[in-house]
PDB file of C-alpha atoms in Angstrom:
ATOM      1  CA  GLN A  30     138.682  69.834  45.588  1.00 86.00           C
ATOM      2  CA  VAL A  31     138.342  68.968  49.557  1.00 92.00           C
ATOM      3  CA  LYS A  32     139.949  65.573  50.597  1.00 95.00           C
ATOM      4  CA  LEU A  33     139.356  63.775  53.902  1.00 96.00           C
ATOM      5  CA  GLN A  34     140.668  60.848  55.377  1.00 97.00           C
ATOM      6  CA  GLU A  35     140.043  58.603  58.011  1.00 97.00           C
ATOM      7  CA  SER A  36     143.059  56.915  60.534  1.00 96.00           C
ATOM      8  CA  GLY A  37     143.454  55.051  63.385  1.00 96.00           C
ATOM      9  CA  PRO A  38     143.981  52.051  65.403  1.00 96.00           C
ATOM     10  CA  GLY A  39     142.341  49.265  63.333  1.00 95.00           C
ATOM     11  CA  LEU A  40     141.529  46.770  66.476  1.00 97.00           C
ATOM     12  CA  VAL A  41     140.129  48.198  69.503  1.00 98.00           C
ATOM     13  CA  LYS A  42     139.679  45.897  73.207  1.00 97.00           C
ATOM     14  CA  PRO A  43     135.844  45.620  74.227  1.00 97.00           C
ATOM     15  CA  SER A  44     134.715  48.274  76.924  1.00 97.00           C
ATOM     16  CA  GLN A  45     138.269  50.256  75.266  1.00 98.00           C
ATOM     17  CA  THR A  46     137.135  53.864  73.401  1.00 98.00           C
ATOM     18  CA  LEU A  47     137.064  53.208  69.805  1.00 98.00           C
ATOM     19  CA  SER A  48     139.165  57.111  68.548  1.00 97.00           C
ATOM     20  CA  LEU A  49     139.523  58.309  65.142  1.00 97.00           C
ATOM     21  CA  THR A  50     140.425  61.194  63.305  1.00 95.00           C
ATOM     22  CA  CYS A  51     139.546  62.567  60.030  1.00 96.00           C
ATOM     23  CA  THR A  52     142.381  64.734  58.150  1.00 95.00           C
ATOM     24  CA  VAL A  53     140.659  67.304  55.777  1.00 94.00           C
ATOM     25  CA  SER A  54     142.845  68.759  52.755  1.00 93.00           C
ATOM     26  CA  GLY A  55     141.428  70.812  50.422  1.00 89.00           C
ATOM     27  CA  GLY A  56     139.376  73.061  53.131  1.00 84.00           C
ATOM     28  CA  SER A  57     138.688  73.955  56.246  1.00 84.00           C
ATOM     29  CA  ILE A  58     136.519  72.603  58.668  1.00 85.00           C
ATOM     30  CA  THR A  59     135.562  76.198  60.451  1.00 82.00           C
ATOM     31  CA  SER A  60     134.851  77.228  56.828  1.00 77.00           C
ATOM     32  CA  GLY A  61     130.935  77.660  56.106  1.00 76.00           C
ATOM     33  CA  GLY A  62     128.010  76.005  55.524  1.00 85.00           C
ATOM     34  CA  TYR A  63     129.363  72.074  56.235  1.00 91.00           C
ATOM     35  CA  TYR A  64     128.233  69.683  58.182  1.00 93.00           C
ATOM     36  CA  TRP A  65     131.333  66.728  59.156  1.00 94.00           C
ATOM     37  CA  SER A  66     130.173  63.623  59.783  1.00 96.00           C
ATOM     38  CA  TRP A  67     130.784  60.271  60.902  1.00 98.00           C
ATOM     39  CA  ILE A  68     129.194  57.103  58.859  1.00 98.00           C
ATOM     40  CA  ARG A  69     129.950  53.213  59.617  1.00 98.00           C
ATOM     41  CA  GLN A  70     128.872  49.975  57.828  1.00 98.00           C
ATOM     42  CA  HIS A  71     128.867  46.835  59.751  1.00 97.00           C
ATOM     43  CA  PRO A  72     130.457  44.112  57.753  1.00 95.00           C
ATOM     44  CA  GLY A  73     128.169  43.370  54.874  1.00 94.00           C
ATOM     45  CA  LYS A  74     125.614  45.350  56.244  1.00 96.00           C
ATOM     46  CA  GLY A  75     124.031  48.555  55.198  1.00 96.00           C
ATOM     47  CA  LEU A  76     125.355  52.546  56.104  1.00 97.00           C
ATOM     48  CA  GLU A  77     124.744  53.579  59.071  1.00 97.00           C
ATOM     49  CA  TRP A  78     124.502  57.745  60.649  1.00 96.00           C
ATOM     50  CA  ILE A  79     126.721  57.846  63.694  1.00 97.00           C
ATOM     51  CA  GLY A  80     126.704  62.010  63.755  1.00 97.00           C
ATOM     52  CA  TYR A  81     128.317  65.246  62.684  1.00 96.00           C
ATOM     53  CA  ILE A  82     129.730  68.405  63.919  1.00 94.00           C
ATOM     54  CA  PHE A  83     128.480  71.730  62.150  1.00 90.00           C
ATOM     55  CA  TYR A  84     130.759  74.026  61.021  1.00 81.00           C
ATOM     56  CA  THR A  85     129.823  76.410  64.351  1.00 82.00           C
ATOM     57  CA  GLY A  86     130.326  73.317  66.532  1.00 85.00           C
ATOM     58  CA  SER A  87     127.004  72.289  67.498  1.00 91.00           C
ATOM     59  CA  THR A  88     126.183  68.468  67.169  1.00 95.00           C
ATOM     60  CA  TYR A  89     124.090  66.118  66.783  1.00 96.00           C
ATOM     61  CA  TYR A  90     123.957  62.330  67.455  1.00 96.00           C
ATOM     62  CA  ASN A  91     122.657  59.003  66.311  1.00 96.00           C
ATOM     63  CA  PRO A  92     120.284  58.482  69.331  1.00 94.00           C
ATOM     64  CA  SER A  93     120.965  54.929  69.189  1.00 95.00           C
ATOM     65  CA  LEU A  94     124.864  55.805  69.954  1.00 97.00           C
ATOM     66  CA  LYS A  95     124.670  58.790  71.759  1.00 96.00           C
ATOM     67  CA  SER A  96     125.599  57.845  75.339  1.00 97.00           C
ATOM     68  CA  ARG A  97     128.733  56.488  74.276  1.00 97.00           C
ATOM     69  CA  LEU A  98     129.796  59.314  71.515  1.00 98.00           C
ATOM     70  CA  THR A  99     132.055  62.085  71.134  1.00 97.00           C
ATOM     71  CA  ILE A 100     132.634  64.061  67.920  1.00 97.00           C
ATOM     72  CA  SER A 101     135.245  66.980  68.069  1.00 94.00           C
ATOM     73  CA  VAL A 102     136.993  69.476  66.270  1.00 89.00           C
ATOM     74  CA  GLY A 103     140.889  68.469  65.919  1.00 77.00           C
ATOM     75  CA  MET A 104     144.166  70.217  67.343  1.00 68.00           C
ATOM     76  CA  SER A 105     144.287  71.144  63.724  1.00 73.00           C
ATOM     77  CA  LYS A 106     141.360  73.165  62.223  1.00 70.00           C
ATOM     78  CA  ASN A 107     141.810  69.974  59.696  1.00 90.00           C
ATOM     79  CA  GLN A 108     140.928  67.109  61.473  1.00 93.00           C
ATOM     80  CA  PHE A 109     137.852  66.168  63.400  1.00 94.00           C
ATOM     81  CA  SER A 110     136.990  63.646  65.561  1.00 95.00           C
ATOM     82  CA  LEU A 111     135.408  60.699  66.836  1.00 97.00           C
ATOM     83  CA  LYS A 112     135.065  58.987  70.117  1.00 97.00           C
ATOM     84  CA  LEU A 113     132.896  55.695  70.848  1.00 98.00           C
ATOM     85  CA  SER A 114     133.307  54.750  74.711  1.00 97.00           C
ATOM     86  CA  SER A 115     132.622  51.527  75.928  1.00 98.00           C
ATOM     87  CA  VAL A 116     132.857  49.315  72.537  1.00 98.00           C
ATOM     88  CA  THR A 117     131.413  45.409  72.008  1.00 97.00           C
ATOM     89  CA  ASP A 118     131.973  43.625  68.797  1.00 96.00           C
ATOM     90  CA  ALA A 119     129.037  45.055  67.631  1.00 97.00           C
ATOM     91  CA  ASP A 120     130.984  48.318  67.301  1.00 98.00           C
ATOM     92  CA  THR A 121     132.772  46.302  64.729  1.00 98.00           C
ATOM     93  CA  ALA A 122     132.737  48.157  61.172  1.00 98.00           C
ATOM     94  CA  VAL A 123     134.114  50.248  58.150  1.00 98.00           C
ATOM     95  CA  TYR A 124     134.112  54.013  59.602  1.00 98.00           C
ATOM     96  CA  PHE A 125     133.339  56.997  56.908  1.00 98.00           C
ATOM     97  CA  CYS A 126     134.194  60.492  57.532  1.00 97.00           C
ATOM     98  CA  ALA A 127     132.348  62.844  55.071  1.00 96.00           C
ATOM     99  CA  ARG A 128     131.456  66.245  54.848  1.00 94.00           C
ATOM    100  CA  TRP A 129     128.031  67.545  53.610  1.00 91.00           C
ATOM    101  CA  SER A 130     126.067  70.849  53.287  1.00 87.00           C
ATOM    102  CA  PRO A 131     122.693  71.209  51.251  1.00 84.00           C
ATOM    103  CA  THR A 132     123.810  73.343  48.095  1.00 84.00           C
ATOM    104  CA  THR A 133     127.001  71.214  47.492  1.00 86.00           C
ATOM    105  CA  GLU A 134     128.362  67.488  46.599  1.00 90.00           C
ATOM    106  CA  ALA A 135     128.879  65.563  49.412  1.00 91.00           C
ATOM    107  CA  SER A 136     132.341  64.028  49.555  1.00 94.00           C
ATOM    108  CA  TRP A 137     133.798  60.937  51.542  1.00 96.00           C
ATOM    109  CA  GLY A 138     136.956  58.824  52.934  1.00 97.00           C
ATOM    110  CA  GLN A 139     137.592  55.773  51.693  1.00 97.00           C
ATOM    111  CA  GLY A 140     137.394  54.293  54.755  1.00 97.00           C
ATOM    112  CA  THR A 141     138.501  52.770  57.777  1.00 98.00           C
ATOM    113  CA  LEU A 142     138.503  49.168  59.211  1.00 98.00           C
ATOM    114  CA  VAL A 143     137.767  49.107  63.009  1.00 98.00           C
ATOM    115  CA  ALA A 144     137.394  45.287  65.104  1.00 98.00           C
ATOM    116  CA  VAL A 145     136.506  44.907  68.369  1.00 97.00           C
ATOM    117  CA  SER A 146     138.302  42.104  69.617  1.00 95.00           C
ATOM    118  CA  SER A 147     140.521  40.943  72.880  1.00 93.00           C
TER     119      SER A 147
ATOM    120  CA  GLU C   4     113.643  59.488  63.148  1.00 91.00           C
ATOM    121  CA  ILE C   5     112.587  59.436  59.702  1.00 95.00           C
ATOM    122  CA  VAL C   6     112.807  56.090  58.218  1.00 97.00           C
ATOM    123  CA  LEU C   7     113.820  55.867  54.388  1.00 98.00           C
ATOM    124  CA  THR C   8     112.550  52.970  52.984  1.00 98.00           C
ATOM    125  CA  GLN C   9     113.958  51.382  49.484  1.00 98.00           C
ATOM    126  CA  SER C  10     111.936  48.837  47.176  1.00 96.00           C
ATOM    127  CA  PRO C  11     112.582  46.808  45.681  1.00 97.00           C
ATOM    128  CA  ALA C  12     115.245  45.233  48.238  1.00 97.00           C
ATOM    129  CA  THR C  13     117.122  43.824  45.157  1.00 98.00           C
ATOM    130  CA  LEU C  14     115.932  44.429  41.205  1.00 97.00           C
ATOM    131  CA  SER C  15     117.454  41.784  38.518  1.00 97.00           C
ATOM    132  CA  LEU C  16     117.728  43.613  35.297  1.00 97.00           C
ATOM    133  CA  SER C  17     120.189  42.663  31.990  1.00 97.00           C
ATOM    134  CA  PRO C  18     122.386  45.340  30.387  1.00 96.00           C
ATOM    135  CA  GLY C  19     120.648  47.990  28.473  1.00 97.00           C
ATOM    136  CA  GLU C  20     117.415  48.041  31.008  1.00 97.00           C
ATOM    137  CA  ARG C  21     116.280  51.067  33.052  1.00 98.00           C
ATOM    138  CA  ALA C  22     115.802  50.504  36.353  1.00 98.00           C
ATOM    139  CA  THR C  23     113.591  52.245  38.710  1.00 98.00           C
ATOM    140  CA  LEU C  24     114.458  52.416  42.587  1.00 98.00           C
ATOM    141  CA  SER C  25     112.129  54.045  45.248  1.00 98.00           C
ATOM    142  CA  CYS C  26     113.245  55.789  48.574  1.00 98.00           C
ATOM    143  CA  ARG C  27     110.061  56.775  50.185  1.00 98.00           C
ATOM    144  CA  ALA C  28     110.376  58.504  53.946  1.00 97.00           C
ATOM    145  CA  SER C  29     107.635  58.082  56.703  1.00 97.00           C
ATOM    146  CA  GLN C  30     108.079  61.991  56.629  1.00 96.00           C
ATOM    147  CA  ALA C  31     108.624  64.462  54.402  1.00 96.00           C
ATOM    148  CA  VAL C  32     112.018  65.071  53.446  1.00 95.00           C
ATOM    149  CA  ASN C  33     112.994  68.826  51.769  1.00 90.00           C
ATOM    150  CA  SER C  34     114.178  68.519  48.689  1.00 87.00           C
ATOM    151  CA  PRO C  35     117.440  69.709  48.914  1.00 90.00           C
ATOM    152  CA  TYR C  36     118.017  66.665  51.951  1.00 93.00           C
ATOM    153  CA  LEU C  37     117.681  63.922  49.414  1.00 95.00           C
ATOM    154  CA  VAL C  38     121.570  62.189  48.810  1.00 96.00           C
ATOM    155  CA  TRP C  39     121.248  58.925  46.161  1.00 97.00           C
ATOM    156  CA  TYR C  40     124.720  56.883  46.728  1.00 97.00           C
ATOM    157  CA  GLN C  41     126.027  53.689  44.906  1.00 98.00           C
ATOM    158  CA  GLN C  42     128.388  51.218  46.292  1.00 98.00           C
ATOM    159  CA  LYS C  43     130.462  48.838  45.225  1.00 97.00           C
ATOM    160  CA  PRO C  44     132.120  45.810  47.241  1.00 94.00           C
ATOM    161  CA  GLY C  45     134.896  47.130  49.303  1.00 93.00           C
ATOM    162  CA  GLN C  46     134.558  50.581  47.989  1.00 95.00           C
ATOM    163  CA  ALA C  47     133.419  53.675  49.553  1.00 96.00           C
ATOM    164  CA  PRO C  48     129.910  55.297  49.180  1.00 96.00           C
ATOM    165  CA  ARG C  49     130.122  57.220  45.496  1.00 96.00           C
ATOM    166  CA  LEU C  50     127.670  60.197  45.352  1.00 96.00           C
ATOM    167  CA  LEU C  51     125.404  59.843  42.216  1.00 97.00           C
ATOM    168  CA  ILE C  52     122.605  62.841  43.136  1.00 96.00           C
ATOM    169  CA  TYR C  53     121.721  65.030  45.826  1.00 95.00           C
ATOM    170  CA  GLY C  54     119.604  67.839  46.056  1.00 93.00           C
ATOM    171  CA  SER C  55     117.212  65.024  44.823  1.00 94.00           C
ATOM    172  CA  PHE C  56     117.793  65.092  41.218  1.00 95.00           C
ATOM    173  CA  ARG C  57     121.396  67.056  41.146  1.00 96.00           C
ATOM    174  CA  ARG C  58     123.993  64.861  39.390  1.00 96.00           C
ATOM    175  CA  ALA C  59     127.626  64.692  41.472  1.00 95.00           C
ATOM    176  CA  THR C  60     130.024  65.522  38.713  1.00 94.00           C
ATOM    177  CA  GLY C  61     130.938  62.869  36.456  1.00 95.00           C
ATOM    178  CA  ILE C  62     127.941  61.259  36.913  1.00 97.00           C
ATOM    179  CA  PRO C  63     127.247  59.531  33.786  1.00 97.00           C
ATOM    180  CA  ASP C  64     123.638  61.173  32.000  1.00 97.00           C
ATOM    181  CA  ARG C  65     121.373  58.041  32.574  1.00 98.00           C
ATOM    182  CA  PHE C  66     121.656  58.251  36.244  1.00 98.00           C
ATOM    183  CA  SER C  67     118.715  60.891  37.330  1.00 98.00           C
ATOM    184  CA  GLY C  68     116.396  61.699  40.737  1.00 97.00           C
ATOM    185  CA  SER C  69     112.991  62.637  40.996  1.00 97.00           C
ATOM    186  CA  GLY C  70     110.683  63.402  43.493  1.00 96.00           C
ATOM    187  CA  SER C  71     109.619  65.461  46.466  1.00 95.00           C
ATOM    188  CA  GLY C  72     107.769  65.145  49.922  1.00 95.00           C
ATOM    189  CA  THR C  73     107.918  61.292  50.810  1.00 97.00           C
ATOM    190  CA  ASP C  74     108.359  59.353  47.835  1.00 97.00           C
ATOM    191  CA  PHE C  75     111.945  59.693  45.505  1.00 98.00           C
ATOM    192  CA  THR C  76     112.917  57.686  42.586  1.00 98.00           C
ATOM    193  CA  LEU C  77     116.863  57.163  40.895  1.00 98.00           C
ATOM    194  CA  THR C  78     116.416  56.092  37.816  1.00 98.00           C
ATOM    195  CA  ILE C  79     118.876  54.455  35.879  1.00 98.00           C
ATOM    196  CA  SER C  80     117.945  54.686  31.659  1.00 97.00           C
ATOM    197  CA  ARG C  81     119.786  52.222  30.563  1.00 97.00           C
ATOM    198  CA  LEU C  82     122.349  49.891  32.570  1.00 97.00           C
ATOM    199  CA  GLU C  83     125.757  49.526  31.812  1.00 97.00           C
ATOM    200  CA  PRO C  84     127.868  46.798  33.397  1.00 96.00           C
ATOM    201  CA  GLU C  85     129.337  49.240  35.814  1.00 97.00           C
ATOM    202  CA  ASP C  86     126.312  50.106  37.703  1.00 97.00           C
ATOM    203  CA  PHE C  87     125.486  46.691  38.866  1.00 96.00           C
ATOM    204  CA  ALA C  88     126.021  47.177  42.756  1.00 97.00           C
ATOM    205  CA  VAL C  89     124.093  48.751  45.940  1.00 98.00           C
ATOM    206  CA  TYR C  90     122.090  52.106  45.897  1.00 98.00           C
ATOM    207  CA  TYR C  91     121.336  53.716  48.800  1.00 98.00           C
ATOM    208  CA  CYS C  92     119.172  57.207  49.326  1.00 98.00           C
ATOM    209  CA  GLN C  93     120.139  59.581  52.352  1.00 97.00           C
ATOM    210  CA  GLN C  94     117.906  61.960  54.059  1.00 96.00           C
ATOM    211  CA  CYS C  95     119.921  65.674  56.194  1.00 93.00           C
ATOM    212  CA  GLY C  96     116.777  66.799  56.694  1.00 89.00           C
ATOM    213  CA  SER C  97     115.894  66.390  60.167  1.00 88.00           C
ATOM    214  CA  SER C  98     118.305  66.484  62.810  1.00 87.00           C
ATOM    215  CA  ALA C  99     118.878  62.660  62.633  1.00 92.00           C
ATOM    216  CA  TRP C 100     120.128  61.518  59.385  1.00 94.00           C
ATOM    217  CA  THR C 101     118.900  57.943  58.046  1.00 96.00           C
ATOM    218  CA  PHE C 102     119.670  55.502  55.334  1.00 97.00           C
ATOM    219  CA  GLY C 103     117.711  53.597  53.532  1.00 98.00           C
ATOM    220  CA  GLN C 104     118.782  50.021  53.830  1.00 98.00           C
ATOM    221  CA  GLY C 105     119.861  49.846  50.134  1.00 98.00           C
ATOM    222  CA  THR C 106     118.325  48.591  46.555  1.00 98.00           C
ATOM    223  CA  ARG C 107     120.992  45.862  45.039  1.00 98.00           C
ATOM    224  CA  VAL C 108     120.762  45.806  41.332  1.00 98.00           C
ATOM    225  CA  GLU C 109     121.530  42.961  39.935  1.00 97.00           C
ATOM    226  CA  ILE C 110     122.915  40.491  36.680  1.00 93.00           C
ATOM    227  CA  GLN C 111     119.886  38.849  35.575  1.00 90.00           C
TER     228      GLN C 111
END
Protein backbone atom coordinates (compact mmCIF):
# COMPACT_ATOMS: atom_id res chain seq x y z
CA GLN A 1 0.00 0.00 0.00
CA VAL A 2 1.50 3.31 -1.03
CA LYS A 3 1.99 6.00 1.60
CA LEU A 4 2.87 9.64 1.10
CA GLN A 5 4.38 12.05 3.61
CA GLU A 6 4.94 15.77 3.20
CA SER A 7 7.91 17.49 4.79
CA GLY A 8 9.42 20.94 4.83
CA PRO A 9 9.60 24.17 6.80
CA GLY A 10 6.47 25.17 8.64
CA LEU A 11 7.33 28.86 8.41
CA VAL A 12 8.48 30.81 5.37
CA LYS A 13 9.18 34.53 5.15
CA PRO A 14 7.34 36.70 2.64
CA SER A 15 9.02 36.93 -0.78
CA GLN A 16 11.00 33.75 -0.15
CA THR A 17 10.53 30.33 -1.75
CA LEU A 18 8.37 27.66 -0.17
CA SER A 19 9.91 24.22 -0.65
CA LEU A 20 8.20 20.96 0.23
CA THR A 21 9.05 17.32 -0.40
CA CYS A 22 6.71 14.38 -0.65
CA THR A 23 8.24 11.03 0.26
CA VAL A 24 6.56 8.00 -1.22
CA SER A 25 6.81 4.56 0.32
CA GLY A 26 5.36 1.34 -1.00
CA GLY A 27 5.70 2.43 -4.61
CA SER A 28 7.97 4.17 -7.11
CA ILE A 29 7.26 7.54 -8.69
CA THR A 30 8.57 6.22 -11.99
CA SER A 31 6.12 3.33 -12.08
CA GLY A 32 3.61 3.78 -14.84
CA GLY A 33 0.32 5.56 -15.01
CA TYR A 34 0.34 7.78 -11.94
CA TYR A 35 0.00 11.50 -11.47
CA TRP A 36 1.88 12.88 -8.46
CA SER A 37 0.16 16.00 -7.35
CA TRP A 38 0.09 18.82 -4.84
CA ILE A 39 -3.06 20.30 -3.35
CA ARG A 40 -3.46 23.00 -0.73
CA GLN A 41 -6.15 24.18 1.61
CA HIS A 42 -6.24 27.68 3.01
CA PRO A 43 -7.39 27.89 6.64
CA GLY A 44 -11.11 27.21 6.84
CA LYS A 45 -11.45 27.02 3.06
CA GLY A 46 -11.85 24.44 0.32
CA LEU A 47 -9.29 22.44 -1.60
CA GLU A 48 -7.16 24.00 -4.33
CA TRP A 49 -5.28 21.93 -6.87
CA ILE A 50 -1.70 23.19 -7.30
CA GLY A 51 -0.27 20.95 -9.99
CA TYR A 52 1.09 17.53 -10.86
CA ILE A 53 3.99 15.69 -12.36
CA PHE A 54 3.23 12.62 -14.44
CA TYR A 55 5.45 9.54 -14.19
CA THR A 56 6.96 10.52 -17.57
CA GLY A 57 8.15 13.79 -16.04
CA SER A 58 5.63 16.05 -17.73
CA THR A 59 4.02 18.65 -15.51
CA TYR A 60 0.91 20.73 -15.43
CA TYR A 61 0.28 23.62 -13.10
CA ASN A 62 -2.67 25.60 -11.86
CA PRO A 63 -2.66 28.63 -14.16
CA SER A 64 -3.02 30.96 -11.19
CA LEU A 65 0.26 29.68 -9.71
CA LYS A 66 2.17 28.73 -12.83
CA SER A 67 4.56 31.69 -12.88
CA ARG A 68 5.82 30.88 -9.38
CA LEU A 69 5.64 27.10 -9.33
CA THR A 70 7.96 24.20 -10.00
CA ILE A 71 7.13 20.54 -9.37
CA SER A 72 9.91 18.05 -9.92
CA VAL A 73 11.08 14.58 -9.04
CA GLY A 74 13.61 14.59 -6.23
CA MET A 75 17.07 13.15 -6.08
CA SER A 76 15.48 10.01 -4.79
CA LYS A 77 13.06 8.36 -7.17
CA ASN A 78 10.70 8.06 -4.25
CA GLN A 79 10.39 11.76 -3.71
CA PHE A 80 8.87 14.64 -5.56
CA SER A 81 8.95 18.26 -4.61
CA LEU A 82 7.15 21.57 -4.82
CA LYS A 83 8.78 24.99 -5.01
CA LEU A 84 6.63 28.11 -4.86
CA SER A 85 8.51 31.37 -5.17
CA SER A 86 7.73 34.90 -4.01
CA VAL A 87 5.29 33.76 -1.35
CA THR A 88 2.85 36.04 0.43
CA ASP A 89 0.51 35.43 3.32
CA ALA A 90 -2.02 34.24 0.72
CA ASP A 91 0.13 31.13 0.39
CA THR A 92 -0.41 30.18 4.03
CA ALA A 93 -2.17 26.83 3.83
CA VAL A 94 -2.04 23.14 4.55
CA TYR A 95 -0.22 21.49 1.67
CA PHE A 96 -1.04 17.92 0.66
CA CYS A 97 0.68 15.59 -1.77
CA ALA A 98 -1.27 12.85 -3.49
CA ARG A 99 -1.06 10.08 -6.04
CA TRP A 100 -3.83 9.70 -8.60
CA SER A 101 -4.70 7.61 -11.61
CA PRO A 102 -7.99 7.11 -13.45
CA THR A 103 -8.12 3.41 -12.66
CA THR A 104 -6.95 3.12 -9.07
CA GLU A 105 -7.71 4.69 -5.73
CA ALA A 106 -6.08 8.00 -4.96
CA SER A 107 -3.72 8.19 -2.00
CA TRP A 108 -3.02 11.34 0.00
CA GLY A 109 -0.50 12.41 2.58
CA GLN A 110 -1.63 13.81 5.89
CA GLY A 111 -0.72 17.37 4.95
CA THR A 112 1.67 19.93 6.35
CA LEU A 113 0.85 23.45 7.47
CA VAL A 114 3.00 26.18 5.98
CA ALA A 115 2.67 29.69 7.36
CA VAL A 116 4.05 32.72 5.56
CA SER A 117 5.10 35.32 8.06
CA SER A 118 7.99 37.58 8.86
CA GLU B 1 -10.86 25.34 -16.71
CA ILE B 2 -13.74 23.11 -15.71
CA VAL B 3 -15.71 24.67 -12.87
CA LEU B 4 -17.39 22.29 -10.46
CA THR B 5 -20.41 23.62 -8.60
CA GLN B 6 -21.57 21.65 -5.60
CA SER B 7 -25.03 21.98 -4.15
CA PRO B 8 -26.34 22.56 -1.67
CA ALA B 9 -23.61 24.39 0.20
CA THR B 10 -24.98 23.00 3.46
CA LEU B 11 -27.26 20.06 4.05
CA SER B 12 -28.93 19.81 7.46
CA LEU B 13 -30.16 16.31 8.13
CA SER B 14 -30.71 13.84 10.96
CA PRO B 15 -29.00 10.48 11.42
CA GLY B 16 -30.80 7.83 9.43
CA GLU B 17 -31.86 10.21 6.69
CA ARG B 18 -30.75 10.09 3.08
CA ALA B 19 -28.29 12.66 1.78
CA THR B 20 -28.05 13.61 -1.87
CA LEU B 21 -25.12 15.82 -2.89
CA SER B 22 -24.77 17.30 -6.36
CA CYS B 23 -21.67 18.17 -8.36
CA ARG B 24 -22.29 19.97 -11.63
CA ALA B 25 -19.48 20.62 -14.13
CA SER B 26 -19.23 23.52 -16.55
CA GLN B 27 -18.08 21.05 -19.23
CA ALA B 28 -18.47 17.31 -19.60
CA VAL B 29 -16.18 15.19 -17.44
CA ASN B 30 -15.33 11.67 -18.47
CA SER B 31 -16.56 9.30 -15.77
CA PRO B 32 -13.17 7.79 -14.79
CA TYR B 33 -12.03 11.26 -13.82
CA LEU B 34 -14.62 12.21 -11.21
CA VAL B 35 -13.79 11.65 -7.55
CA TRP B 36 -15.55 12.29 -4.23
CA TYR B 37 -13.85 12.95 -0.88
CA GLN B 38 -14.98 13.34 2.69
CA GLN B 39 -13.10 15.66 5.00
CA LYS B 40 -13.39 16.14 8.73
CA PRO B 41 -11.75 18.99 10.68
CA GLY B 42 -8.01 18.65 11.02
CA GLN B 43 -7.86 15.63 8.74
CA ALA B 44 -6.77 14.98 5.18
CA PRO B 45 -9.52 14.30 2.66
CA ARG B 46 -10.63 10.68 2.63
CA LEU B 47 -11.31 9.07 -0.71
CA LEU B 48 -14.88 7.82 -0.98
CA ILE B 49 -15.63 7.32 -4.67
CA TYR B 50 -13.40 7.20 -7.73
CA GLY B 51 -14.28 6.70 -11.38
CA SER B 52 -17.64 8.34 -10.61
CA PHE B 53 -19.12 5.27 -8.92
CA ARG B 54 -16.38 2.96 -7.61
CA ARG B 55 -16.27 2.80 -3.84
CA ALA B 56 -12.80 3.04 -2.35
CA THR B 57 -11.49 0.29 -0.12
CA GLY B 58 -13.23 0.19 3.23
CA ILE B 59 -15.99 2.63 2.30
CA PRO B 60 -19.39 1.45 3.51
CA ASP B 61 -21.97 0.61 0.88
CA ARG B 62 -24.27 3.36 2.15
CA PHE B 63 -22.08 5.66 0.03
CA SER B 64 -22.73 5.56 -3.70
CA GLY B 65 -21.75 7.69 -6.66
CA SER B 66 -23.57 8.15 -9.92
CA GLY B 67 -23.86 10.44 -12.89
CA SER B 68 -22.14 11.27 -16.14
CA GLY B 69 -21.36 14.17 -18.41
CA THR B 70 -21.87 17.31 -16.38
CA ASP B 71 -24.01 16.00 -13.52
CA PHE B 72 -22.72 13.77 -10.74
CA THR B 73 -24.27 12.74 -7.44
CA LEU B 74 -23.02 11.36 -4.16
CA THR B 75 -25.70 9.61 -2.14
CA ILE B 76 -25.48 8.54 1.48
CA SER B 77 -28.40 6.20 1.93
CA ARG B 78 -28.69 6.42 5.71
CA LEU B 79 -26.57 8.93 7.57
CA GLU B 80 -24.50 7.65 10.43
CA PRO B 81 -23.13 10.05 13.09
CA GLU B 82 -19.64 9.77 11.61
CA ASP B 83 -20.87 10.93 8.18
CA PHE B 84 -21.35 14.54 9.22
CA ALA B 85 -18.48 16.24 7.44
CA VAL B 86 -17.61 18.23 4.33
CA TYR B 87 -17.72 16.52 0.95
CA TYR B 88 -15.79 17.56 -2.15
CA CYS B 89 -15.94 16.45 -5.75
CA GLN B 90 -12.86 16.68 -7.96
CA GLN B 91 -12.35 16.28 -11.69
CA CYS B 92 -9.06 15.11 -13.16
CA GLY B 93 -10.26 14.89 -16.73
CA SER B 94 -8.79 18.09 -18.07
CA SER B 95 -5.21 19.26 -17.86
CA ALA B 96 -6.19 21.64 -15.07
CA TRP B 97 -7.79 19.68 -12.27
CA THR B 98 -10.42 21.34 -10.15
CA PHE B 99 -12.39 20.81 -6.96
CA GLY B 100 -15.90 21.80 -6.10
CA GLN B 101 -16.31 24.24 -3.25
CA GLY B 102 -17.69 21.54 -0.94
CA THR B 103 -20.98 20.57 0.67
CA ARG B 104 -21.19 20.55 4.44
CA VAL B 105 -23.46 17.86 5.85
CA GLU B 106 -24.46 18.93 9.33
CA ILE B 107 -26.65 17.48 12.02
CA GLN B 108 -30.10 19.03 12.06
